[in-house]
Amino acid sequence: MGAKTWMLAIVDGNASEILKSSPKLDRERSYEFAKKLFPSEKLALLGDGDLSFTCPPDNEILVGCFPGLSILAAKEFGIDYPSKLHPRFVEASSGKTVYLHAMHSVVDWFAYAVWVDGKLERSLSISPDSGILEAIGPKQAFEEPYWSGLYPACDPDDEFPDYPLPFHPLDLGEAALSELFGYQLEGEINPTLLEPETIPLLRFKRSSKWWKFW
């Protein structure tokens, strides 16, 4: 698997339904939103990206504001402990639901978190090397089949069946994308899901502001 994400979604309603409605990207509001949440950064527009690539390099930010939904992708969201997300990202979403989704195929790591009206409801971070890094709040319904062993990481007849977790974290990461946002990056093709390439995002180069005083 080669899927990677580090993104945040702030939603007033159902993110999956909003995305499936082919919402129009508000370019001006997207830029203003990025400036608000990254006030110490100088942002230069690079062009358009899309929802299929939410793992920008450290010197870039992706952002898209739609009716009822804002999506951000930046290095700040690829964190081992989602509960430690900088408060400004949650404080900017009063009365809304915030989702963090992050996974990295190189280390088979997946993390996600959900805040409702500023309160952390669920946070999970897991990888085969580190085990469960963080597990806060009750499991969400889409997680249950994985924890109960319905989707084991390895077939018992495999040559090396002793995977240290009851499921593959990236499989759960794809399930989270499907459940929370209505699309997947890899796995079996599901024609009922959204094609993430159809959702545009603005792509910015980011650099620290500086001032010189004489």
Coordinates of C-alpha atoms in Angstrom, one line a residue:
M1 CA 0.0 0.0 0.0
G2 CA 1.2 3.5 -0.8
A3 CA -1.4 5.7 0.6
K4 CA -0.5 8.6 2.8
T5 CA -2.5 11.4 4.4
W6 CA -2.2 14.2 6.9
M7 CA -5.3 16.2 6.8
L8 CA -7.9 18.0 8.9
A9 CA -11.6 18.4 8.1
I10 CA -13.9 20.9 9.8
V11 CA -17.5 20.1 9.0
D12 CA -21.0 21.5 9.8
G13 CA -23.1 18.5 8.8
N14 CA -22.1 15.2 7.1
A15 CA -18.7 15.4 5.3
S16 CA -19.4 12.5 3.0
E17 CA -22.7 13.9 1.8
I18 CA -21.2 17.3 1.3
L19 CA -18.4 15.9 -0.8
K20 CA -20.7 13.7 -2.9
S21 CA -22.8 16.7 -3.8
S22 CA -19.9 18.1 -6.0
P23 CA -19.6 21.2 -3.9
K24 CA -18.1 24.4 -5.4
L25 CA -14.6 25.4 -4.1
D26 CA -14.7 28.9 -2.6
R27 CA -11.2 30.0 -3.6
E28 CA -11.2 33.4 -1.8
R29 CA -12.5 31.9 1.4
S30 CA -10.0 29.1 1.2
Y31 CA -7.1 31.5 1.0
E32 CA -8.4 33.6 3.9
F33 CA -9.0 30.4 5.9
A34 CA -5.4 29.3 5.3
K35 CA -4.1 32.7 6.4
K36 CA -6.2 32.6 9.5
L37 CA -4.9 29.2 10.6
F38 CA -1.3 29.7 9.5
P39 CA -0.8 33.4 10.5
S40 CA 3.0 33.1 10.7
E41 CA 3.3 31.7 7.2
K42 CA 3.8 33.5 3.9
L43 CA 1.6 31.7 1.4
A44 CA 2.1 31.7 -2.4
L45 CA -0.4 30.0 -4.6
L46 CA 1.1 27.1 -6.6
G47 CA -2.1 26.0 -8.4
D48 CA -4.7 23.3 -7.8
G49 CA -4.4 20.0 -6.1
D50 CA -7.2 17.6 -5.2
L51 CA -8.5 15.3 -2.4
S52 CA -6.6 12.3 -3.7
F53 CA -3.3 13.9 -2.5
T54 CA -3.5 15.1 1.1
C55 CA 0.1 14.5 2.1
P56 CA 1.9 17.6 0.9
P57 CA 5.6 18.2 1.6
D58 CA 6.6 20.2 4.6
N59 CA 6.8 23.5 2.6
E60 CA 3.2 23.2 1.2
I61 CA -0.4 23.5 2.4
L62 CA -3.5 22.3 0.7
V63 CA -6.8 23.9 1.6
G64 CA -10.4 23.8 0.3
C65 CA -13.4 25.6 1.7
F66 CA -16.9 24.4 0.6
P67 CA -20.4 25.0 1.9
G68 CA -20.4 23.4 5.3
L69 CA -16.9 21.9 5.0
S70 CA -13.3 23.0 5.1
I71 CA -10.3 20.7 4.4
L72 CA -6.7 21.3 5.2
A73 CA -3.6 19.2 4.6
A74 CA -0.3 20.1 6.2
K75 CA 2.6 18.6 8.2
E76 CA 1.0 19.7 11.5
F77 CA -1.6 16.9 11.1
G78 CA 0.8 14.0 10.7
I79 CA 1.3 13.6 14.4
D80 CA 1.6 10.4 16.5
Y81 CA -0.7 11.8 19.2
P82 CA -3.7 13.4 17.7
S83 CA -5.0 14.7 21.0
K84 CA -1.9 17.0 21.0
L85 CA -3.1 18.9 17.9
H86 CA -2.5 22.6 18.4
P87 CA -5.6 24.1 20.0
R88 CA -5.9 26.8 17.4
F89 CA -7.2 24.2 14.8
V90 CA -10.0 23.1 17.2
E91 CA -10.8 26.6 18.5
A92 CA -11.4 27.8 15.0
S93 CA -14.3 25.4 14.6
S94 CA -16.7 26.2 17.4
G95 CA -19.9 24.3 17.1
K96 CA -18.6 22.1 14.4
T97 CA -17.0 18.6 14.1
V98 CA -13.3 18.3 13.4
Y99 CA -11.7 15.2 12.0
L100 CA -8.0 14.5 11.8
H101 CA -6.9 11.7 9.4
A102 CA -3.3 10.6 9.1
M103 CA -1.6 7.5 7.7
H104 CA 1.8 6.6 6.3
S105 CA 2.3 3.4 4.3
V106 CA 6.1 3.2 4.9
V107 CA 5.6 2.5 8.6
D108 CA 2.1 1.1 8.4
W109 CA 0.9 3.8 10.7
F110 CA -2.6 5.2 11.0
A111 CA -4.1 7.9 13.3
Y112 CA -7.4 9.7 13.5
A113 CA -9.4 11.8 15.9
V114 CA -12.8 13.4 16.2
W115 CA -13.7 16.6 18.1
V116 CA -17.3 17.6 18.5
D117 CA -17.9 21.2 19.5
G118 CA -14.3 21.5 20.8
K119 CA -14.4 18.3 22.8
L120 CA -12.2 15.3 21.9
E121 CA -14.5 12.3 21.4
R122 CA -12.1 9.8 19.9
S123 CA -8.4 9.5 19.2
L124 CA -6.5 6.5 17.9
S125 CA -2.9 6.1 16.8
I126 CA -1.5 2.7 15.9
S127 CA 1.3 1.0 14.1
P128 CA 2.9 -2.5 14.2
D129 CA 6.2 -1.3 15.5
S130 CA 4.8 1.0 18.3
G131 CA 1.5 -0.7 19.0
I132 CA -1.2 1.5 20.2
L133 CA 0.3 4.9 20.7
E134 CA -3.0 6.6 21.7
A135 CA -6.5 5.4 22.3
I136 CA -8.9 7.9 23.8
G137 CA -12.7 7.6 23.9
P138 CA -15.0 4.8 22.7
K139 CA -14.4 3.0 19.4
Q140 CA -16.5 4.3 16.6
A141 CA -18.8 1.8 14.8
F142 CA -16.6 1.4 11.7
E143 CA -13.7 0.3 13.9
E144 CA -15.5 -2.6 15.6
P145 CA -15.1 -5.3 12.9
Y146 CA -11.3 -4.7 12.8
W147 CA -10.8 -5.0 16.6
S148 CA -13.0 -8.1 16.7
G149 CA -10.8 -9.9 14.2
L150 CA -13.0 -9.9 11.1
Y151 CA -10.2 -8.3 9.0
P152 CA -7.0 -9.9 10.1
A153 CA -3.7 -8.5 8.8
C154 CA -2.4 -11.9 7.8
D155 CA -3.9 -15.2 6.7
P156 CA -3.2 -17.9 9.4
D157 CA -1.7 -20.0 6.6
D158 CA 0.9 -17.3 5.7
E159 CA 4.5 -18.0 6.1
F160 CA 4.8 -15.2 8.7
P161 CA 1.4 -15.1 10.4
D162 CA 2.5 -13.3 13.6
Y163 CA 1.5 -9.8 12.8
P164 CA 1.5 -7.8 16.1
L165 CA -1.9 -6.3 15.6
P166 CA -5.4 -7.8 15.0
F167 CA -5.7 -5.8 11.7
H168 CA -3.6 -3.8 9.3
P169 CA -3.6 -0.1 10.4
L170 CA -3.8 1.1 6.7
D171 CA -6.9 -1.1 6.2
L172 CA -8.6 0.7 9.1
G173 CA -7.3 4.0 7.7
E174 CA -9.1 3.3 4.4
A175 CA -12.2 2.3 6.3
A176 CA -12.1 5.7 8.1
L177 CA -11.8 7.6 4.8
S178 CA -14.8 5.7 3.5
E179 CA -16.9 6.1 6.6
L180 CA -16.1 9.8 7.4
F181 CA -15.5 11.2 3.9
G182 CA -17.1 8.8 1.4
Y183 CA -13.9 7.9 -0.5
Q184 CA -10.9 5.6 -0.5
L185 CA -7.4 5.9 -1.8
E186 CA -6.6 2.2 -2.2
G187 CA -8.2 -1.2 -1.9
E188 CA -11.1 -2.8 -3.7
I189 CA -12.9 -0.5 -6.1
N190 CA -16.3 0.6 -4.8
P191 CA -18.4 2.3 -7.4
T192 CA -20.6 3.9 -4.7
L193 CA -17.7 5.9 -3.3
L194 CA -16.6 9.4 -4.4
E195 CA -13.6 9.8 -6.7
P196 CA -11.3 12.1 -4.6
E197 CA -9.7 13.5 -7.8
T198 CA -13.0 15.3 -8.5
I199 CA -12.7 17.5 -5.4
P200 CA -10.2 20.4 -6.0
L201 CA -8.0 22.0 -3.3
L202 CA -5.8 25.0 -3.5
R203 CA -2.1 24.3 -3.2
F204 CA 0.2 26.9 -1.5
K205 CA 3.9 27.1 -0.9
R206 CA 4.5 28.1 2.7
S207 CA 7.5 30.0 4.1
S208 CA 8.1 31.8 7.4
K209 CA 7.5 35.5 7.4
W210 CA 10.4 37.5 8.5
W211 CA 11.2 41.2 8.9
K212 CA 14.5 42.9 8.9
F213 CA 15.1 45.9 11.2
W214 CA 17.8 48.5 10.8

